[in-house]
Amino acid sequence: MSTLTVLEPTLRLDAPTVKLQSPKQADRQLQVVIPDLFSSIMAVEPTINPHYKDVKAEADAWFKSLLQLKGKAEATFNKTDFGFAAAVWAPSADKDRFRTAVDWANWIFYFDDQFDEGHLANDPAAAQAEIDSILAILDDKPTLAQTDKPLIYAFQSIWDRIKAVCRPLLRERWKDAHKKYVEGLIYQTQRTKLGSAASASVDEYMSYRRETIGVILAIRLVEYAENIKLSQAQMDHPALQLCTRTIVDLVILSNDILSYKKEELNDAGNNLVTILKAQNLSDQEAMDKIGRMLDACYESWYNAMDELPVWGAGIDQEVRRYLVVCRNVGLGNLHWR
């Protein structure tokens, strides 16, 4: 997906090459070498929240009941484990805040999928109506009953819990991130409907994907779950902004590698490999290009770390915790199952 975008683990990471085969060219198989996604700052084993199993069971039961997932829909949901991603994102969160994080993880993947491969992908008008419902909740407009729009109600429940306990500054950051995200989704659906996604330049693609992939949303969620305390001035420091954007880019690049086989079979244009191939690169050349972009991300991270100021022991500790949050969001994306 396009959010914290759902990983499609169709490219084997335990092998040096992978095979791509188009249904339109059943006699053609293509082997490509993919970049190592578990290197540099991603070369660490994730820590898992100790409440993971208990909270996942509670959160999944609530979500399935709310959306009335039965039969095939329930079976599909049961194959996923969005709670595990949250357990990597927020390994130190207390049980209540972790529950909210898992509920949000379940919600975002379902909400985002509507715009990626679902009924809203090519319908900007219906997409706008869905987004208007989210914006109304963020602006504290009249509340919904559970039966009105179950998926929107789930978001309302999550937002109510966050508002009740987090600081005003973080509430505003959370609102701002979600508003930018849903605005980006409208732009994405318009491009999809026009069939112009694959014609974007690399810079254009990365720019709008940074808004729609949902990584900033996950980081803001984990700020709440892990109770990170940074002022807006500290958060706006260029070095911290660069660290944040670097993780966003790492997730975009790794997701596009992992999802490419499926998207290539479905003729999807919303993928960096497809965009690079439209610029006359081969599959392997596109993968190699993305590998160099990953290396540039790692370099940017360490360069940004060198530029961080010294604010004092207390603030510096919060900055370190925030950087761990950013890295953990990237790790959760890679290790999600």
mmCIF file of C-alpha atoms in Angstrom:
data_model
loop_
_atom_site.group_PDB
_atom_site.id
_atom_site.type_symbol
_atom_site.label_atom_id
_atom_site.label_comp_id
_atom_site.label_asym_id
_atom_site.label_seq_id
_atom_site.Cartn_x
_atom_site.Cartn_y
_atom_site.Cartn_z
ATOM 1 C CA MET A 1 0.000 0.000 0.000
ATOM 2 C CA SER A 2 0.721 3.728 -0.101
ATOM 3 C CA THR A 3 0.828 4.497 3.599
ATOM 4 C CA LEU A 4 2.834 3.200 6.079
ATOM 5 C CA THR A 5 2.319 1.240 2.735
ATOM 6 C CA VAL A 6 1.609 -2.473 3.139
ATOM 7 C CA LEU A 7 4.686 -4.601 2.280
ATOM 8 C CA GLU A 8 4.221 -7.236 -0.400
ATOM 9 C CA PRO A 9 7.085 -9.678 0.341
ATOM 10 C CA THR A 10 7.113 -11.128 -3.172
ATOM 11 C CA LEU A 11 10.821 -10.562 -3.749
ATOM 12 C CA ARG A 12 12.917 -13.061 -1.825
ATOM 13 C CA LEU A 13 15.394 -11.318 0.435
ATOM 14 C CA ASP A 14 17.205 -14.568 1.250
ATOM 15 C CA ALA A 15 18.423 -15.008 -2.323
ATOM 16 C CA PRO A 16 20.800 -12.966 -4.478
ATOM 17 C CA THR A 17 18.314 -12.823 -7.344
ATOM 18 C CA VAL A 18 14.577 -12.818 -7.833
ATOM 19 C CA LYS A 19 12.425 -13.803 -10.789
ATOM 20 C CA LEU A 20 9.815 -11.553 -12.326
ATOM 21 C CA GLN A 21 7.338 -12.994 -14.803
ATOM 22 C CA SER A 22 4.623 -11.056 -16.593
ATOM 23 C CA PRO A 23 1.329 -12.841 -17.257
ATOM 24 C CA LYS A 24 1.378 -11.162 -20.662
ATOM 25 C CA GLN A 25 4.767 -12.749 -21.364
ATOM 26 C CA ALA A 26 4.496 -16.108 -19.647
ATOM 27 C CA ASP A 27 7.551 -17.411 -21.476
ATOM 28 C CA ARG A 28 9.748 -14.604 -20.172
ATOM 29 C CA GLN A 29 11.418 -14.714 -16.795
ATOM 30 C CA LEU A 30 13.653 -11.959 -15.538
ATOM 31 C CA GLN A 31 16.150 -12.257 -12.712
ATOM 32 C CA VAL A 32 17.294 -9.151 -10.880
ATOM 33 C CA VAL A 33 19.602 -8.561 -7.937
ATOM 34 C CA ILE A 34 17.969 -6.387 -5.315
ATOM 35 C CA PRO A 35 19.747 -4.053 -2.878
ATOM 36 C CA ASP A 36 20.460 -5.129 0.689
ATOM 37 C CA LEU A 37 17.682 -3.513 2.725
ATOM 38 C CA PHE A 38 19.081 -4.585 6.102
ATOM 39 C CA SER A 39 22.296 -2.585 6.125
ATOM 40 C CA SER A 40 23.641 0.473 7.934
ATOM 41 C CA ILE A 41 21.059 1.842 10.404
ATOM 42 C CA MET A 42 18.637 -0.939 9.443
ATOM 43 C CA ALA A 43 21.168 -3.658 10.366
ATOM 44 C CA VAL A 44 19.853 -4.159 13.905
ATOM 45 C CA GLU A 45 17.453 -6.656 15.402
ATOM 46 C CA PRO A 46 14.193 -4.986 16.453
ATOM 47 C CA THR A 47 12.994 -4.917 20.048
ATOM 48 C CA ILE A 48 9.381 -6.053 20.481
ATOM 49 C CA ASN A 49 6.899 -4.454 22.883
ATOM 50 C CA PRO A 50 6.247 -6.918 25.762
ATOM 51 C CA HIS A 51 2.472 -6.309 25.505
ATOM 52 C CA TYR A 52 2.420 -7.331 21.848
ATOM 53 C CA LYS A 53 0.553 -10.651 22.007
ATOM 54 C CA ASP A 54 -2.120 -9.638 24.524
ATOM 55 C CA VAL A 55 -2.796 -6.254 22.957
ATOM 56 C CA LYS A 56 -2.821 -7.620 19.414
ATOM 57 C CA ALA A 57 -5.527 -10.122 20.374
ATOM 58 C CA GLU A 58 -7.675 -7.394 21.970
ATOM 59 C CA ALA A 59 -7.146 -4.877 19.171
ATOM 60 C CA ASP A 60 -7.745 -7.362 16.370
ATOM 61 C CA ALA A 61 -10.969 -8.595 17.966
ATOM 62 C CA TRP A 62 -12.229 -4.998 18.309
ATOM 63 C CA PHE A 63 -11.333 -4.102 14.733
ATOM 64 C CA LYS A 64 -12.902 -7.221 13.207
ATOM 65 C CA SER A 65 -16.068 -6.696 15.219
ATOM 66 C CA LEU A 66 -16.238 -3.016 14.286
ATOM 67 C CA LEU A 67 -15.824 -3.643 10.555
ATOM 68 C CA GLN A 68 -17.843 -6.874 10.728
ATOM 69 C CA LEU A 69 -15.119 -8.818 8.970
ATOM 70 C CA LYS A 70 -16.417 -12.275 8.148
ATOM 71 C CA GLY A 71 -15.460 -15.126 5.864
ATOM 72 C CA LYS A 72 -12.863 -14.203 3.258
ATOM 73 C CA ALA A 73 -12.413 -10.681 4.654
ATOM 74 C CA GLU A 74 -11.685 -12.046 8.120
ATOM 75 C CA ALA A 75 -9.324 -14.679 6.713
ATOM 76 C CA THR A 76 -7.418 -11.982 4.841
ATOM 77 C CA PHE A 77 -7.153 -9.857 7.979
ATOM 78 C CA ASN A 78 -5.953 -12.838 10.029
ATOM 79 C CA LYS A 79 -3.063 -13.366 7.620
ATOM 80 C CA THR A 80 -1.716 -9.918 8.438
ATOM 81 C CA ASP A 81 -0.029 -8.730 11.608
ATOM 82 C CA PHE A 82 -0.130 -4.967 11.701
ATOM 83 C CA GLY A 83 0.278 -5.147 15.465
ATOM 84 C CA PHE A 84 3.768 -6.539 14.997
ATOM 85 C CA ALA A 85 4.781 -3.426 13.077
ATOM 86 C CA ALA A 86 3.487 -1.321 15.980
ATOM 87 C CA ALA A 87 5.362 -3.553 18.449
ATOM 88 C CA VAL A 88 8.612 -2.717 16.645
ATOM 89 C CA TRP A 89 7.739 0.961 16.325
ATOM 90 C CA ALA A 90 6.971 1.430 20.027
ATOM 91 C CA PRO A 91 8.825 -1.230 22.051
ATOM 92 C CA SER A 92 8.694 0.763 25.307
ATOM 93 C CA ALA A 93 5.115 2.065 25.171
ATOM 94 C CA ASP A 94 2.846 1.232 28.089
ATOM 95 C CA LYS A 95 -0.086 -1.090 27.483
ATOM 96 C CA ASP A 96 -2.751 1.590 26.997
ATOM 97 C CA ARG A 97 -0.740 3.684 24.552
ATOM 98 C CA PHE A 98 0.456 0.591 22.750
ATOM 99 C CA ARG A 99 -3.170 -0.490 22.307
ATOM 100 C CA THR A 100 -3.898 2.819 20.600
ATOM 101 C CA ALA A 101 -0.846 2.320 18.380
ATOM 102 C CA VAL A 102 -2.050 -1.142 17.302
ATOM 103 C CA ASP A 103 -5.565 0.166 16.641
ATOM 104 C CA TRP A 104 -4.068 2.917 14.488
ATOM 105 C CA ALA A 105 -1.871 0.419 12.605
ATOM 106 C CA ASN A 106 -4.922 -1.701 11.796
ATOM 107 C CA TRP A 107 -6.843 1.404 10.759
ATOM 108 C CA ILE A 108 -4.185 2.999 8.548
ATOM 109 C CA PHE A 109 -3.550 -0.091 6.457
ATOM 110 C CA TYR A 110 -7.251 -0.546 5.745
ATOM 111 C CA PHE A 111 -7.888 3.155 5.195
ATOM 112 C CA ASP A 112 -4.909 3.584 2.899
ATOM 113 C CA ASP A 113 -5.665 0.469 0.863
ATOM 114 C CA GLN A 114 -8.924 2.054 -0.324
ATOM 115 C CA PHE A 115 -6.857 4.663 -2.166
ATOM 116 C CA ASP A 116 -4.139 2.299 -3.311
ATOM 117 C CA GLU A 117 -5.914 -0.746 -4.730
ATOM 118 C CA GLY A 118 -9.471 -0.288 -3.480
ATOM 119 C CA HIS A 119 -12.646 1.405 -4.618
ATOM 120 C CA LEU A 120 -11.308 4.949 -4.099
ATOM 121 C CA ALA A 121 -8.164 4.541 -6.212
ATOM 122 C CA ASN A 122 -9.794 5.905 -9.387
ATOM 123 C CA ASP A 123 -12.654 7.912 -7.899
ATOM 124 C CA PRO A 124 -11.466 11.358 -6.735
ATOM 125 C CA ALA A 125 -14.996 12.482 -5.762
ATOM 126 C CA ALA A 126 -15.617 9.509 -3.473
ATOM 127 C CA ALA A 127 -12.061 9.817 -2.159
ATOM 128 C CA GLN A 128 -12.711 13.458 -1.263
ATOM 129 C CA ALA A 129 -15.864 12.495 0.657
ATOM 130 C CA GLU A 130 -13.915 9.929 2.677
ATOM 131 C CA ILE A 131 -11.186 12.434 3.407
ATOM 132 C CA ASP A 132 -13.710 15.095 4.411
ATOM 133 C CA SER A 133 -14.905 12.712 7.125
ATOM 134 C CA ILE A 134 -11.358 12.438 8.491
ATOM 135 C CA LEU A 135 -10.844 16.202 8.381
ATOM 136 C CA ALA A 136 -14.113 16.747 10.250
ATOM 137 C CA ILE A 137 -12.941 14.470 13.060
ATOM 138 C CA LEU A 138 -9.578 16.234 13.265
ATOM 139 C CA ASP A 139 -11.446 19.537 13.548
ATOM 140 C CA ASP A 140 -13.679 18.114 16.313
ATOM 141 C CA LYS A 141 -16.874 18.290 14.288
ATOM 142 C CA PRO A 142 -19.978 16.270 15.362
ATOM 143 C CA THR A 143 -19.085 12.727 16.311
ATOM 144 C CA LEU A 144 -20.100 9.550 14.520
ATOM 145 C CA ALA A 145 -21.965 6.579 15.900
ATOM 146 C CA GLN A 146 -20.183 3.254 15.618
ATOM 147 C CA THR A 147 -22.598 2.028 12.942
ATOM 148 C CA ASP A 148 -22.370 5.090 10.655
ATOM 149 C CA LYS A 149 -18.953 4.600 9.064
ATOM 150 C CA PRO A 150 -17.065 1.913 10.996
ATOM 151 C CA LEU A 151 -13.622 2.680 9.548
ATOM 152 C CA ILE A 152 -14.041 6.410 10.154
ATOM 153 C CA TYR A 153 -15.410 5.675 13.627
ATOM 154 C CA ALA A 154 -12.233 3.696 14.374
ATOM 155 C CA PHE A 155 -10.172 6.789 13.553
ATOM 156 C CA GLN A 156 -12.433 8.927 15.740
ATOM 157 C CA SER A 157 -11.923 6.547 18.676
ATOM 158 C CA ILE A 158 -8.146 6.636 18.220
ATOM 159 C CA TRP A 159 -8.075 10.436 17.983
ATOM 160 C CA ASP A 160 -10.246 10.801 21.089
ATOM 161 C CA ARG A 161 -7.809 8.670 23.086
ATOM 162 C CA ILE A 162 -4.795 10.607 21.864
ATOM 163 C CA LYS A 163 -6.397 13.993 22.545
ATOM 164 C CA ALA A 164 -7.219 12.948 26.092
ATOM 165 C CA VAL A 165 -3.613 12.406 27.172
ATOM 166 C CA CYS A 166 -1.074 14.033 24.870
ATOM 167 C CA ARG A 167 0.311 17.552 24.991
ATOM 168 C CA PRO A 168 -1.292 20.283 22.822
ATOM 169 C CA LEU A 169 1.879 20.624 20.749
ATOM 170 C CA LEU A 170 1.903 16.946 19.826
ATOM 171 C CA ARG A 171 -1.835 17.052 19.086
ATOM 172 C CA GLU A 172 -1.182 19.803 16.558
ATOM 173 C CA ARG A 173 1.697 17.898 14.980
ATOM 174 C CA TRP A 174 -0.494 14.787 14.750
ATOM 175 C CA LYS A 175 -3.341 16.747 13.154
ATOM 176 C CA ASP A 176 -1.034 18.510 10.713
ATOM 177 C CA ALA A 177 0.584 15.239 9.606
ATOM 178 C CA HIS A 178 -2.771 13.560 8.999
ATOM 179 C CA LYS A 179 -4.151 16.546 7.098
ATOM 180 C CA LYS A 180 -1.133 16.597 4.786
ATOM 181 C CA TYR A 181 -1.443 12.842 4.317
ATOM 182 C CA VAL A 182 -5.090 12.898 3.248
ATOM 183 C CA GLU A 183 -4.482 15.880 0.966
ATOM 184 C CA GLY A 184 -1.720 13.842 -0.658
ATOM 185 C CA LEU A 185 -4.126 10.954 -1.183
ATOM 186 C CA ILE A 186 -6.404 13.174 -3.266
ATOM 187 C CA TYR A 187 -3.467 14.135 -5.456
ATOM 188 C CA GLN A 188 -2.577 10.452 -5.786
ATOM 189 C CA THR A 189 -6.083 9.432 -6.871
ATOM 190 C CA GLN A 190 -6.151 12.237 -9.438
ATOM 191 C CA ARG A 191 -2.840 11.055 -10.909
ATOM 192 C CA THR A 192 -4.022 7.444 -10.930
ATOM 193 C CA LYS A 193 -7.257 8.345 -12.705
ATOM 194 C CA LEU A 194 -5.350 10.318 -15.325
ATOM 195 C CA GLY A 195 -2.823 7.504 -15.715
ATOM 196 C CA SER A 196 0.043 9.932 -15.154
ATOM 197 C CA ALA A 197 1.793 8.272 -12.199
ATOM 198 C CA ALA A 198 4.436 6.501 -14.284
ATOM 199 C CA SER A 199 5.294 9.710 -16.172
ATOM 200 C CA ALA A 200 6.481 11.527 -13.047
ATOM 201 C CA SER A 201 10.123 12.405 -12.561
ATOM 202 C CA VAL A 202 11.966 10.800 -9.659
ATOM 203 C CA ASP A 203 11.859 14.065 -7.706
ATOM 204 C CA GLU A 204 8.127 14.526 -8.356
ATOM 205 C CA TYR A 205 7.396 10.964 -7.337
ATOM 206 C CA MET A 206 9.431 11.144 -4.123
ATOM 207 C CA SER A 207 7.823 14.472 -3.237
ATOM 208 C CA TYR A 208 4.218 13.275 -3.332
ATOM 209 C CA ARG A 209 5.041 9.829 -1.950
ATOM 210 C CA ARG A 210 6.538 11.452 1.145
ATOM 211 C CA GLU A 211 3.060 12.785 1.861
ATOM 212 C CA THR A 212 1.070 9.631 1.061
ATOM 213 C CA ILE A 213 3.198 6.794 2.407
ATOM 214 C CA GLY A 214 2.203 7.506 6.004
ATOM 215 C CA VAL A 215 5.643 7.277 7.621
ATOM 216 C CA ILE A 216 5.345 10.708 9.231
ATOM 217 C CA LEU A 217 1.980 9.607 10.625
ATOM 218 C CA ALA A 218 3.611 6.564 12.201
ATOM 219 C CA ILE A 219 6.397 8.694 13.669
ATOM 220 C CA ARG A 220 3.871 11.121 15.181
ATOM 221 C CA LEU A 221 1.919 8.160 16.556
ATOM 222 C CA VAL A 222 5.029 6.752 18.219
ATOM 223 C CA GLU A 223 5.909 10.188 19.600
ATOM 224 C CA TYR A 224 2.624 9.821 21.486
ATOM 225 C CA ALA A 225 3.087 6.140 22.356
ATOM 226 C CA GLU A 226 6.638 6.611 23.651
ATOM 227 C CA ASN A 227 5.822 10.017 25.200
ATOM 228 C CA ILE A 228 8.577 11.926 23.399
ATOM 229 C CA LYS A 229 8.837 15.541 24.561
ATOM 230 C CA LEU A 230 10.356 17.947 22.052
ATOM 231 C CA SER A 231 9.402 21.535 21.293
ATOM 232 C CA GLN A 232 8.444 22.621 17.797
ATOM 233 C CA ALA A 233 11.663 24.641 17.530
ATOM 234 C CA GLN A 234 13.690 21.534 18.301
ATOM 235 C CA MET A 235 11.633 19.426 15.908
ATOM 236 C CA ASP A 236 12.120 22.049 13.183
ATOM 237 C CA HIS A 237 15.917 21.970 13.423
ATOM 238 C CA PRO A 238 17.237 21.157 9.919
ATOM 239 C CA ALA A 239 19.275 18.187 11.150
ATOM 240 C CA LEU A 240 16.286 16.586 12.865
ATOM 241 C CA GLN A 241 14.116 17.303 9.836
ATOM 242 C CA LEU A 242 16.689 15.595 7.613
ATOM 243 C CA CYS A 243 16.779 12.512 9.863
ATOM 244 C CA THR A 244 12.991 12.317 9.694
ATOM 245 C CA ARG A 245 12.861 12.682 5.918
ATOM 246 C CA THR A 246 15.644 10.139 5.511
ATOM 247 C CA ILE A 247 13.553 7.468 7.228
ATOM 248 C CA VAL A 248 10.574 8.393 5.053
ATOM 249 C CA ASP A 249 12.707 7.942 1.936
ATOM 250 C CA LEU A 250 14.138 4.640 3.186
ATOM 251 C CA VAL A 251 10.616 3.281 3.601
ATOM 252 C CA ILE A 252 9.538 4.498 0.147
ATOM 253 C CA LEU A 253 12.537 2.869 -1.510
ATOM 254 C CA SER A 254 12.321 -0.434 0.349
ATOM 255 C CA ASN A 255 8.555 -0.662 -0.191
ATOM 256 C CA ASP A 256 8.898 -0.072 -3.904
ATOM 257 C CA ILE A 257 11.467 -2.850 -4.159
ATOM 258 C CA LEU A 258 9.364 -5.270 -2.132
ATOM 259 C CA SER A 259 6.097 -4.502 -3.903
ATOM 260 C CA TYR A 260 7.457 -4.246 -7.432
ATOM 261 C CA LYS A 261 6.846 -7.829 -8.521
ATOM 262 C CA LYS A 262 3.142 -7.611 -7.685
ATOM 263 C CA GLU A 263 2.774 -4.112 -9.116
ATOM 264 C CA GLU A 264 4.623 -5.090 -12.305
ATOM 265 C CA LEU A 265 2.196 -7.946 -12.830
ATOM 266 C CA ASN A 266 -0.734 -5.565 -12.281
ATOM 267 C CA ASP A 267 0.647 -2.784 -14.505
ATOM 268 C CA ALA A 268 0.699 -0.388 -11.539
ATOM 269 C CA GLY A 269 2.508 2.868 -12.219
ATOM 270 C CA ASN A 270 2.849 4.113 -8.651
ATOM 271 C CA ASN A 271 6.279 2.569 -8.102
ATOM 272 C CA LEU A 272 9.766 3.987 -8.480
ATOM 273 C CA VAL A 273 11.001 0.981 -10.458
ATOM 274 C CA THR A 274 8.248 1.573 -13.024
ATOM 275 C CA ILE A 275 9.115 5.269 -13.207
ATOM 276 C CA LEU A 276 12.802 4.516 -13.731
ATOM 277 C CA LYS A 277 11.977 1.954 -16.422
ATOM 278 C CA ALA A 278 9.899 4.625 -18.183
ATOM 279 C CA GLN A 279 13.190 6.561 -18.381
ATOM 280 C CA ASN A 280 14.683 3.678 -20.396
ATOM 281 C CA LEU A 281 16.403 1.905 -17.518
ATOM 282 C CA SER A 282 16.265 -1.877 -17.370
ATOM 283 C CA ASP A 283 14.847 -3.662 -14.323
ATOM 284 C CA GLN A 284 18.366 -4.270 -13.028
ATOM 285 C CA GLU A 285 19.489 -0.710 -13.722
ATOM 286 C CA ALA A 286 16.424 0.568 -11.855
ATOM 287 C CA MET A 287 17.201 -1.666 -8.865
ATOM 288 C CA ASP A 288 20.822 -0.506 -8.902
ATOM 289 C CA LYS A 289 19.686 3.125 -9.006
ATOM 290 C CA ILE A 290 17.451 2.573 -5.977
ATOM 291 C CA GLY A 291 20.359 0.861 -4.231
ATOM 292 C CA ARG A 292 22.442 4.016 -4.696
ATOM 293 C CA MET A 293 19.546 6.094 -3.389
ATOM 294 C CA LEU A 294 19.437 3.884 -0.278
ATOM 295 C CA ASP A 295 23.165 4.435 0.253
ATOM 296 C CA ALA A 296 22.615 8.183 -0.070
ATOM 297 C CA CYS A 297 19.926 7.957 2.621
ATOM 298 C CA TYR A 298 22.332 6.297 5.044
ATOM 299 C CA GLU A 299 24.921 8.981 4.331
ATOM 300 C CA SER A 300 22.325 11.717 4.894
ATOM 301 C CA TRP A 301 21.377 10.205 8.262
ATOM 302 C CA TYR A 302 24.951 10.268 9.565
ATOM 303 C CA ASN A 303 25.606 13.727 8.141
ATOM 304 C CA ALA A 304 22.493 15.008 9.913
ATOM 305 C CA MET A 305 23.599 13.397 13.173
ATOM 306 C CA ASP A 306 26.863 15.345 12.943
ATOM 307 C CA GLU A 307 24.904 18.596 12.595
ATOM 308 C CA LEU A 308 22.709 18.159 15.673
ATOM 309 C CA PRO A 309 23.314 20.863 18.289
ATOM 310 C CA VAL A 310 23.822 20.301 21.995
ATOM 311 C CA TRP A 311 20.681 21.503 23.782
ATOM 312 C CA GLY A 312 21.470 20.126 27.220
ATOM 313 C CA ALA A 313 21.251 16.718 28.863
ATOM 314 C CA GLY A 314 17.460 16.501 29.156
ATOM 315 C CA ILE A 315 16.629 17.658 25.640
ATOM 316 C CA ASP A 316 19.492 15.696 24.110
ATOM 317 C CA GLN A 317 18.085 12.537 25.671
ATOM 318 C CA GLU A 318 14.683 13.246 24.111
ATOM 319 C CA VAL A 319 16.360 13.857 20.745
ATOM 320 C CA ARG A 320 18.096 10.488 20.993
ATOM 321 C CA ARG A 321 14.776 8.845 21.848
ATOM 322 C CA TYR A 322 13.142 10.535 18.862
ATOM 323 C CA LEU A 323 15.880 9.289 16.534
ATOM 324 C CA VAL A 324 15.321 5.763 17.846
ATOM 325 C CA VAL A 325 11.609 6.226 17.087
ATOM 326 C CA CYS A 326 12.436 7.193 13.502
ATOM 327 C CA ARG A 327 14.733 4.221 13.039
ATOM 328 C CA ASN A 328 12.199 1.860 14.633
ATOM 329 C CA VAL A 329 9.512 2.966 12.191
ATOM 330 C CA GLY A 330 11.873 1.990 9.384
ATOM 331 C CA LEU A 331 12.637 -1.320 11.090
ATOM 332 C CA GLY A 332 8.963 -2.074 11.604
ATOM 333 C CA ASN A 333 8.395 -1.545 7.917
ATOM 334 C CA LEU A 334 11.092 -4.088 7.028
ATOM 335 C CA HIS A 335 10.207 -6.679 9.662
ATOM 336 C CA TRP A 336 6.414 -6.382 9.400
ATOM 337 C CA ARG A 337 4.839 -9.729 8.636
#
